[in-house]
Structures are given as C-alpha cells and as structure tokens.
C-alpha cells in the first residue's frame, strides 16, 4: 500500500513539474506577443530607413510625430472606451464637426435675435468645440446606458448624425482662412496647429499631457480600477458596487472630447475646416489601440501600448507616402495590419488561457494543499497499520 501511495505521489509531482515547465514556455511566448507593437515599430523604422534616406531625418521625424499625435489623441480616448468593452465609431465624424464649429465661430456667429455677429476669442472657441465633442459622447453614453442600445449601433448612428450636422452647419462648404483678424480679436488659432514651444509641435505636447493624465486616471484613481473591472466582467463589477453606468457615460464623454481636440488641431494646421474631415479616423484609432495590445473584449490595455500603436500606424502611413506607394495600396496594407493585429490579440488570449490552466495544475489551490497537509503520510499510515 505504501509503494502504491509513493508511486502516485511521484506521478503527481511529475505532472506538476511538466505543467510548470509548460507555463514558463507559454509565459515566454506571451511576453513576445505583449511586445508585438514595439517589434513592429522597430521593424518599420529599419525597413523604411533602408529604403529612404529622408525617413529618419530630424525634420521628417518631427513631422511624422505631429501626425502621430493627432491619431494618438483620438486613440487615447478610444482606449478608455475599449477598456470598458465598448466601441466608438463616431469619433471621425466628431473630428469634422468640431472643425466646422470652430470655422463657424471664427468667421462670426450670427445672432439674429440681437441682430449682431459674435466673434468669440480663440480660447472660447476651443472650449466650445471640446464641449460639442463631449456632447456627442454624452449622447452616445445616454443611448448605451439608458436606452440599452448596443455600442456599435449607437455610435454608428451618431457617426451619421454628427457628419450630417457638420454638413448642415457648413452647407457642405469649407471654411477657409481660420487665422482670425485683429479687428475681431480672435487671432491666434493657427498656433494650435503650427506653434512649436521648445521646438516641439503643440500637438505633440497635447499628446504627452493627455497621455500622462490618462495614465494617472487608470493607475491612481478609483475610476481606473472601476474601468478595468467593468471591462473584465461587467456583471461582477456591478454586483461589487461599481457604478457601471457612470463609468460608461464618462468614457464616451472623454472619447468625444478627445475627438474634438483632434479636429481642432487639424483645422488649425490647415487653417481651414471641412465637414468631410476625419473620415475613417475611427479605424485608425481602433487600430492603434488593438496594435498596442488592448483586447476588444475589454479589461486589458495600456496607455504605453496605445501610443506605440499610434506610432506604428503613423510611421507606416508616412513611410508609404515617402516611398510613393499608391493610395489604394496604402489602404490595403493598413487593413491587413488591422486584421493581423486582431489575429495576434486572439492568439495571445489563447496562450493566456493555456498558461492559466498549466499554472493551476503546477500550483494546486490552497484548499488542496490544506487537504494534503491533513492527510497522513506514508510512514504514519505504516505505523497505524
């Protein structure tokens, strides 16, 4: 009997050792998946540098980083939505709407009631446009939290509503020359897109500040813990006292505000605003978040990964332009990158589940350990016999 128990014990130990070794191998593979955005970015830099001498010049890197910043501001707002397990397809239209609102205000807002034309100062224009973006996000949040509309449907509907609103306000035309005039005291809007404090574009500074704020929000506030809990398991989070509906509302408001800021940067850089601006920008933002390692199902994602994903999308687009690649092929390659990113994300989740199962075998639960501790040893059983 003692020989049988000894053999069974050896078999269990061997199984645990094999499971532990498998868990370590899967952990190594998972680490590679987590670094996929950094690997992709490094590969892009090496390839484009070898194919074009102008790719890594200082001026070009600053220009590319400025383009990246516009998408990164969008992506940081999208990150919060995806962490919650949602999606926001309306951000591209919000980009166009905020630019149109800025154009309308800078060219003079006609107040027929008072028979006057108001020319808000630039700071007021910026605040109003961000408030408009937040309003679009709030409508998304109300549809999702109060009326139980699926996020995909709600934000898809707002995509059309926001774009149509921009077209109605502008009559489908572009607002040119948004520099303002000294007579109306609304000059300085171009600084947002063309200013370079300390030699770095304003858009890059906005990206850095926003990234720091979102990082603090996720890591050091109860809201960050609520957001990850809601994305991981919404029902469990609700039962544990997390204000799930409030979390949903806030992330969509922030996403809308970030989209409006991106629209302001674009309108300022071009010194013009078109209602068609921002088309398909939502796809770039989603791609940056997914490439950065966030799970579309929610509960997993980081600011660092999202920023690297935005750099991958931005450097890829600008590198293809430098090489003279056709616009059609650019769209094809960008779509292929998004598909590959989603496939890699699904593969990473499968490896995570396998590693969790292997770890459970290698390290038995506490109750099992307690039971084994309370079980008589072989020598004790022999003495009892």
Short mmCIF file of C-alpha atoms in Angstrom, two decimals:
data_model
loop_
_atom_site.label_atom_id
_atom_site.label_comp_id
_atom_site.label_asym_id
_atom_site.label_seq_id
_atom_site.Cartn_x
_atom_site.Cartn_y
_atom_site.Cartn_z
CA UNK A 1 0.00 0.00 0.00
CA UNK A 2 2.85 2.36 0.84
CA UNK A 3 4.51 1.60 -2.52
CA UNK A 4 1.29 2.50 -4.33
CA UNK A 5 0.99 5.81 -2.49
CA UNK A 6 4.62 6.61 -3.22
CA UNK A 7 4.18 5.95 -6.94
CA UNK A 8 1.01 8.06 -7.07
CA UNK A 9 2.83 10.87 -5.31
CA UNK A 10 5.70 10.70 -7.80
CA UNK A 11 3.25 10.78 -10.72
CA UNK A 12 1.55 13.89 -9.30
CA UNK A 13 4.90 15.60 -8.77
CA UNK A 14 5.96 14.78 -12.34
CA UNK A 15 2.72 16.20 -13.73
CA UNK A 16 3.22 19.36 -11.72
CA UNK A 17 6.79 19.74 -12.97
CA UNK A 18 5.68 19.30 -16.58
CA UNK A 19 2.84 21.81 -16.09
CA UNK A 20 5.23 24.32 -14.52
CA UNK A 21 7.64 23.95 -17.46
CA UNK A 22 4.78 24.44 -19.92
CA UNK A 23 3.60 27.51 -18.02
CA UNK A 24 7.10 29.02 -18.27
CA UNK A 25 7.24 28.37 -22.02
CA UNK A 26 3.81 29.89 -22.54
CA UNK A 27 4.81 32.90 -20.43
CA UNK A 28 7.82 33.47 -22.70
CA UNK A 29 5.63 33.27 -25.81
CA UNK A 30 3.08 35.61 -24.21
CA UNK A 31 5.85 38.12 -23.48
CA UNK A 32 6.69 38.19 -27.19
CA UNK A 33 3.02 38.86 -28.01
CA UNK A 34 2.96 41.72 -25.48
CA UNK A 35 5.96 43.31 -27.22
CA UNK A 36 4.48 42.97 -30.71
CA UNK A 37 3.83 46.71 -31.07
CA UNK A 38 7.44 47.58 -30.18
CA UNK A 39 8.72 44.88 -32.54
CA UNK A 40 6.51 46.17 -35.37
CA UNK A 41 7.61 49.77 -34.78
CA UNK A 42 11.29 48.78 -34.79
CA UNK A 43 10.84 46.77 -37.97
CA UNK A 44 9.12 49.71 -39.71
CA UNK A 45 11.89 52.11 -38.75
CA UNK A 46 14.59 49.74 -40.01
CA UNK A 47 12.82 48.92 -43.30
CA UNK A 48 11.86 52.50 -44.21
CA UNK A 49 15.29 53.81 -43.19
CA UNK A 50 16.95 51.36 -45.56
CA UNK A 51 14.54 52.24 -48.38
CA UNK A 52 14.62 56.03 -47.99
CA UNK A 53 17.40 58.33 -46.77
CA UNK A 54 14.90 61.03 -45.83
CA UNK A 55 12.84 58.88 -43.47
CA UNK A 56 14.92 59.35 -40.30
CA UNK A 57 15.87 62.98 -40.82
CA UNK A 58 15.10 65.28 -37.89
CA UNK A 59 12.52 67.35 -39.78
CA UNK A 60 10.71 64.28 -41.08
CA UNK A 61 10.63 62.60 -37.66
CA UNK A 62 9.13 65.76 -36.13
CA UNK A 63 6.55 65.95 -38.92
CA UNK A 64 5.64 62.27 -38.54
CA UNK A 65 5.38 62.61 -34.77
CA UNK A 66 3.00 65.53 -35.25
CA UNK A 67 0.80 63.37 -37.48
CA UNK A 68 1.04 60.56 -34.93
CA UNK A 69 -0.07 62.94 -32.16
CA UNK A 70 -3.37 63.68 -33.90
CA UNK A 71 -4.20 59.98 -34.08
CA UNK A 72 -2.80 59.34 -30.59
CA UNK A 73 -5.17 61.89 -29.03
CA UNK A 74 -8.06 60.06 -30.69
CA UNK A 75 -6.66 56.66 -29.69
CA UNK A 76 -6.29 57.57 -26.01
CA UNK A 77 -9.99 58.38 -25.84
CA UNK A 78 -10.77 55.19 -27.75
CA UNK A 79 -8.60 53.21 -25.30
CA UNK A 80 -10.91 54.10 -22.42
CA UNK A 81 -13.95 53.01 -24.42
CA UNK A 82 -12.35 49.70 -25.45
CA UNK A 83 -11.15 49.03 -21.89
CA UNK A 84 -14.81 49.20 -20.93
CA UNK A 85 -15.58 46.65 -23.64
CA UNK A 86 -17.27 49.14 -25.97
CA UNK A 87 -16.54 50.84 -29.27
CA UNK A 88 -16.91 54.40 -30.56
CA UNK A 89 -17.39 54.74 -34.31
CA UNK A 90 -18.46 58.38 -34.12
CA UNK A 91 -15.05 59.93 -33.35
CA UNK A 92 -14.15 60.52 -37.01
CA UNK A 93 -17.36 62.48 -37.59
CA UNK A 94 -16.79 64.37 -34.34
CA UNK A 95 -13.41 65.46 -35.74
CA UNK A 96 -15.16 67.02 -38.73
CA UNK A 97 -17.95 68.54 -36.62
CA UNK A 98 -15.57 70.25 -34.19
CA UNK A 99 -13.62 71.78 -37.07
CA UNK A 100 -16.80 73.11 -38.64
CA UNK A 101 -17.96 74.59 -35.33
CA UNK A 102 -14.56 76.28 -34.98
CA UNK A 103 -14.86 77.67 -38.52
CA UNK A 104 -18.34 78.99 -37.86
CA UNK A 105 -17.29 80.71 -34.64
CA UNK A 106 -14.08 82.21 -36.04
CA UNK A 107 -15.90 83.60 -39.09
CA UNK A 108 -18.55 85.13 -36.88
CA UNK A 109 -21.62 83.62 -35.27
CA UNK A 110 -24.76 85.43 -36.41
CA UNK A 111 -27.20 86.06 -33.55
CA UNK A 112 -30.36 87.05 -35.40
CA UNK A 113 -32.24 87.67 -32.17
CA UNK A 114 -29.91 90.52 -31.21
CA UNK A 115 -29.02 91.40 -34.82
CA UNK A 116 -25.29 91.09 -34.10
CA UNK A 117 -22.38 88.92 -35.18
CA UNK A 118 -20.31 87.45 -32.32
CA UNK A 119 -16.59 86.73 -32.70
CA UNK A 120 -15.52 84.58 -29.72
CA UNK A 121 -11.87 84.65 -28.73
CA UNK A 122 -9.75 81.61 -29.55
CA UNK A 123 -9.80 80.16 -26.05
CA UNK A 124 -13.60 80.30 -26.07
CA UNK A 125 -13.69 78.63 -29.49
CA UNK A 126 -11.53 75.78 -28.20
CA UNK A 127 -13.70 75.32 -25.09
CA UNK A 128 -16.95 75.37 -27.10
CA UNK A 129 -15.64 72.85 -29.65
CA UNK A 130 -14.45 70.45 -26.95
CA UNK A 131 -17.85 70.83 -25.27
CA UNK A 132 -19.52 69.90 -28.58
CA UNK A 133 -17.39 66.76 -28.77
CA UNK A 134 -18.22 65.91 -25.17
CA UNK A 135 -21.92 66.40 -26.00
CA UNK A 136 -21.67 63.87 -28.85
CA UNK A 137 -20.03 61.46 -26.41
CA UNK A 138 -22.75 62.13 -23.83
CA UNK A 139 -25.45 61.28 -26.37
CA UNK A 140 -23.62 58.02 -27.09
CA UNK A 141 -23.48 57.32 -23.37
CA UNK A 142 -27.19 58.00 -22.87
CA UNK A 143 -28.16 55.73 -25.77
CA UNK A 144 -25.99 52.94 -24.37
CA UNK A 145 -26.66 53.27 -20.63
CA UNK A 146 -30.25 54.50 -20.52
CA UNK A 147 -31.79 53.05 -23.67
CA UNK A 148 -29.65 49.87 -23.76
CA UNK A 149 -28.63 50.39 -27.39
CA UNK A 150 -25.63 48.30 -28.41
CA UNK A 151 -22.45 50.45 -28.53
CA UNK A 152 -21.79 49.52 -32.16
CA UNK A 153 -25.26 50.62 -33.26
CA UNK A 154 -25.42 53.73 -31.08
CA UNK A 155 -22.06 55.10 -32.21
CA UNK A 156 -22.67 54.09 -35.81
CA UNK A 157 -25.86 56.16 -35.74
CA UNK A 158 -24.02 59.10 -34.19
CA UNK A 159 -21.37 58.78 -36.91
CA UNK A 160 -24.02 59.77 -39.44
CA UNK A 161 -25.75 62.31 -37.18
CA UNK A 162 -22.52 64.19 -36.38
CA UNK A 163 -21.38 64.16 -40.02
CA UNK A 164 -24.79 65.38 -41.21
CA UNK A 165 -24.78 68.13 -38.58
CA UNK A 166 -21.37 69.33 -39.86
CA UNK A 167 -22.70 69.37 -43.42
CA UNK A 168 -25.86 71.24 -42.40
CA UNK A 169 -23.92 73.89 -40.48
CA UNK A 170 -21.48 74.49 -43.34
CA UNK A 171 -23.85 73.82 -46.25
CA UNK A 172 -21.23 71.34 -47.42
CA UNK A 173 -18.59 74.02 -47.94
CA UNK A 174 -15.15 74.52 -46.43
CA UNK A 175 -14.31 77.33 -44.03
CA UNK A 176 -11.09 78.95 -45.34
CA UNK A 177 -8.64 81.27 -43.59
CA UNK A 178 -9.22 80.48 -39.91
CA UNK A 179 -6.43 82.80 -38.79
CA UNK A 180 -8.92 85.37 -37.50
CA UNK A 181 -8.45 89.13 -37.66
CA UNK A 182 -7.13 91.75 -35.23
CA UNK A 183 -10.35 93.77 -35.57
CA UNK A 184 -12.41 90.94 -34.11
CA UNK A 185 -9.77 89.95 -31.52
CA UNK A 186 -9.88 86.26 -32.48
CA UNK A 187 -6.40 85.77 -33.93
CA UNK A 188 -4.03 83.01 -32.83
CA UNK A 189 -5.98 79.90 -33.79
CA UNK A 190 -3.16 78.78 -36.10
CA UNK A 191 -0.82 78.45 -33.12
CA UNK A 192 -2.58 75.25 -32.09
CA UNK A 193 -1.51 73.51 -35.27
CA UNK A 194 1.69 75.36 -36.16
CA UNK A 195 3.15 76.50 -32.83
CA UNK A 196 6.38 74.85 -31.61
CA UNK A 197 7.09 75.52 -27.93
CA UNK A 198 10.63 74.35 -27.11
CA UNK A 199 10.98 73.21 -30.72
CA UNK A 200 8.19 70.63 -30.50
CA UNK A 201 4.75 70.96 -32.14
CA UNK A 202 1.82 71.86 -29.89
CA UNK A 203 0.05 68.65 -30.97
CA UNK A 204 2.90 66.58 -29.53
CA UNK A 205 2.72 68.46 -26.23
CA UNK A 206 -1.03 67.85 -26.11
CA UNK A 207 -0.42 64.13 -26.73
CA UNK A 208 2.14 63.97 -23.92
CA UNK A 209 -0.04 65.82 -21.41
CA UNK A 210 -3.10 63.75 -22.29
CA UNK A 211 -1.10 60.51 -22.03
CA UNK A 212 0.10 61.48 -18.55
CA UNK A 213 -3.43 62.38 -17.45
CA UNK A 214 -4.92 59.12 -18.76
CA UNK A 215 -2.11 57.13 -17.13
CA UNK A 216 -2.80 58.76 -13.77
CA UNK A 217 -6.53 58.23 -14.27
CA UNK A 218 -6.07 54.50 -14.91
CA UNK A 219 -3.40 53.76 -12.31
CA UNK A 220 -4.08 56.07 -9.40
CA UNK A 221 -7.81 56.66 -9.19
CA UNK A 222 -10.83 54.54 -8.26
CA UNK A 223 -12.24 55.27 -11.71
CA UNK A 224 -9.32 53.39 -13.31
CA UNK A 225 -9.99 50.33 -11.15
CA UNK A 226 -13.70 50.57 -11.92
CA UNK A 227 -12.96 50.77 -15.64
CA UNK A 228 -10.77 47.65 -15.72
CA UNK A 229 -13.28 45.80 -13.54
CA UNK A 230 -16.18 46.78 -15.80
CA UNK A 231 -14.31 45.67 -18.91
CA UNK A 232 -13.21 42.41 -17.32
CA UNK A 233 -16.64 41.35 -16.04
CA UNK A 234 -19.40 43.93 -16.12
CA UNK A 235 -21.91 41.89 -14.12
CA UNK A 236 -19.43 41.06 -11.38
CA UNK A 237 -18.31 44.69 -11.20
CA UNK A 238 -21.92 45.85 -10.85
CA UNK A 239 -22.59 43.35 -8.07
CA UNK A 240 -19.47 44.53 -6.22
CA UNK A 241 -20.73 48.12 -6.18
CA UNK A 242 -19.01 49.63 -9.21
CA UNK A 243 -21.14 52.42 -10.80
CA UNK A 244 -21.06 50.75 -14.20
CA UNK A 245 -23.41 53.16 -15.97
CA UNK A 246 -21.49 56.19 -14.75
CA UNK A 247 -18.23 54.64 -15.95
CA UNK A 248 -19.72 54.04 -19.40
CA UNK A 249 -21.02 57.59 -19.63
CA UNK A 250 -17.69 59.13 -18.62
CA UNK A 251 -15.57 57.15 -21.10
CA UNK A 252 -17.78 58.16 -24.04
CA UNK A 253 -17.72 61.81 -22.97
CA UNK A 254 -13.90 61.70 -22.78
CA UNK A 255 -13.70 59.98 -26.16
CA UNK A 256 -15.86 62.69 -27.74
CA UNK A 257 -13.76 65.45 -26.17
CA UNK A 258 -10.53 63.86 -27.45
CA UNK A 259 -12.02 63.64 -30.94
CA UNK A 260 -12.94 67.32 -30.82
CA UNK A 261 -9.38 68.21 -29.82
CA UNK A 262 -8.03 66.25 -32.79
CA UNK A 263 -10.43 68.14 -35.06
CA UNK A 264 -9.21 71.47 -33.68
CA UNK A 265 -5.57 70.54 -34.27
CA UNK A 266 -6.30 69.55 -37.89
CA UNK A 267 -8.34 72.69 -38.60
CA UNK A 268 -5.62 74.86 -37.05
CA UNK A 269 -2.84 73.17 -39.00
CA UNK A 270 -4.68 73.55 -42.31
CA UNK A 271 -6.18 76.96 -41.33
CA UNK A 272 -9.40 75.63 -42.83
CA UNK A 273 -12.22 73.35 -41.77
CA UNK A 274 -14.10 70.89 -43.97
CA UNK A 275 -17.14 68.86 -42.90
CA UNK A 276 -15.56 65.80 -44.54
CA UNK A 277 -12.51 65.95 -42.25
CA UNK A 278 -11.84 62.91 -40.09
CA UNK A 279 -13.35 60.30 -42.39
CA UNK A 280 -12.21 56.80 -41.35
CA UNK A 281 -10.20 58.25 -38.43
CA UNK A 282 -12.13 55.96 -36.10
CA UNK A 283 -10.49 52.98 -37.80
CA UNK A 284 -7.02 54.44 -37.22
CA UNK A 285 -7.81 54.97 -33.55
CA UNK A 286 -9.15 51.44 -33.10
CA UNK A 287 -6.15 50.02 -34.95
CA UNK A 288 -3.71 51.91 -32.71
CA UNK A 289 -5.41 50.59 -29.56
CA UNK A 290 -5.52 46.98 -30.80
CA UNK A 291 -1.95 47.01 -32.12
CA UNK A 292 -0.92 48.35 -28.71
CA UNK A 293 -2.18 45.19 -27.04
CA UNK A 294 -5.67 46.11 -25.86
CA UNK A 295 -8.38 43.46 -26.00
CA UNK A 296 -11.52 44.36 -27.94
CA UNK A 297 -13.48 42.38 -25.34
CA UNK A 298 -12.35 44.88 -22.69
CA UNK A 299 -10.40 44.80 -19.44
CA UNK A 300 -6.89 44.82 -20.95
CA UNK A 301 -4.86 47.68 -22.42
CA UNK A 302 -2.29 50.34 -21.53
CA UNK A 303 -1.50 53.93 -22.46
CA UNK A 304 2.06 52.95 -23.40
CA UNK A 305 0.85 50.28 -25.80
CA UNK A 306 -1.70 52.63 -27.37
CA UNK A 307 0.95 55.29 -28.00
CA UNK A 308 3.25 52.74 -29.63
CA UNK A 309 0.32 51.51 -31.73
CA UNK A 310 -0.34 55.09 -32.86
CA UNK A 311 3.32 55.41 -33.87
CA UNK A 312 3.07 52.16 -35.84
CA UNK A 313 0.04 53.42 -37.77
CA UNK A 314 1.53 56.89 -38.29
CA UNK A 315 5.02 55.78 -39.33
CA UNK A 316 3.53 53.15 -41.64
CA UNK A 317 1.31 55.71 -43.40
CA UNK A 318 4.03 58.35 -43.74
CA UNK A 319 6.64 55.80 -44.80
CA UNK A 320 4.41 54.54 -47.59
CA UNK A 321 3.85 58.12 -48.76
CA UNK A 322 7.60 58.79 -48.82
CA UNK A 323 8.12 55.65 -50.90
CA UNK A 324 5.42 56.79 -53.34
CA UNK A 325 3.12 53.84 -52.71
CA UNK A 326 -0.33 54.19 -54.27
CA UNK A 327 -3.17 55.36 -52.03
CA UNK A 328 -5.09 52.19 -52.85
CA UNK A 329 -2.21 50.01 -51.69
CA UNK A 330 -1.90 52.14 -48.55
CA UNK A 331 -5.50 51.33 -47.69
CA UNK A 332 -4.90 47.65 -48.44
CA UNK A 333 -1.79 47.48 -46.23
CA UNK A 334 -3.45 49.35 -43.38
CA UNK A 335 -6.42 46.97 -43.47
CA UNK A 336 -4.10 43.96 -43.49
CA UNK A 337 -2.26 45.36 -40.45
CA UNK A 338 -5.54 45.71 -38.54
CA UNK A 339 -6.52 42.12 -39.36
CA UNK A 340 -3.12 40.80 -38.28
CA UNK A 341 -3.33 42.80 -35.04
CA UNK A 342 -6.70 41.25 -34.18
CA UNK A 343 -5.42 37.75 -35.02
CA UNK A 344 -2.40 38.28 -32.77
CA UNK A 345 -4.68 39.52 -29.98
CA UNK A 346 -6.83 36.40 -30.22
CA UNK A 347 -3.71 34.21 -30.23
CA UNK A 348 -2.42 35.98 -27.13
CA UNK A 349 -5.69 35.32 -25.32
CA UNK A 350 -5.49 31.61 -26.21
CA UNK A 351 -1.94 31.42 -24.84
CA UNK A 352 -3.08 33.19 -21.68
CA UNK A 353 -5.85 30.65 -21.12
CA UNK A 354 -3.43 27.75 -21.67
CA UNK A 355 -0.88 29.27 -19.28
CA UNK A 356 -3.56 29.80 -16.64
CA UNK A 357 -4.61 26.17 -16.93
CA UNK A 358 -0.98 24.96 -16.73
CA UNK A 359 -0.31 27.17 -13.72
CA UNK A 360 -3.38 25.78 -11.97
CA UNK A 361 -2.00 22.25 -12.38
CA UNK A 362 1.53 23.23 -11.35
CA UNK A 363 0.42 25.18 -8.29
CA UNK A 364 -2.54 23.48 -6.59
CA UNK A 365 -5.09 25.59 -4.81
CA UNK A 366 -4.78 26.35 -1.12
CA UNK A 367 -7.63 24.07 -0.16
CA UNK A 368 -5.95 21.19 -1.96
CA UNK A 369 -2.71 21.94 -0.16
CA UNK A 370 -4.51 22.05 3.16
CA UNK A 371 -6.14 18.73 2.43
CA UNK A 372 -2.81 17.16 1.54
CA UNK A 373 -1.26 18.57 4.73
CA UNK A 374 -4.03 16.98 6.78
CA UNK A 375 -3.64 13.62 5.01
CA UNK A 376 -1.49 11.11 6.93
CA UNK A 377 1.94 10.47 5.44
CA UNK A 378 3.06 7.08 4.21
CA UNK A 379 5.16 6.40 7.34
CA UNK A 380 2.27 7.36 9.62
CA UNK A 381 -0.08 5.02 7.74
CA UNK A 382 2.51 2.27 8.04
CA UNK A 383 2.77 2.78 11.79
CA UNK A 384 -1.03 2.80 12.07
CA UNK A 385 -1.19 -0.43 10.10
#
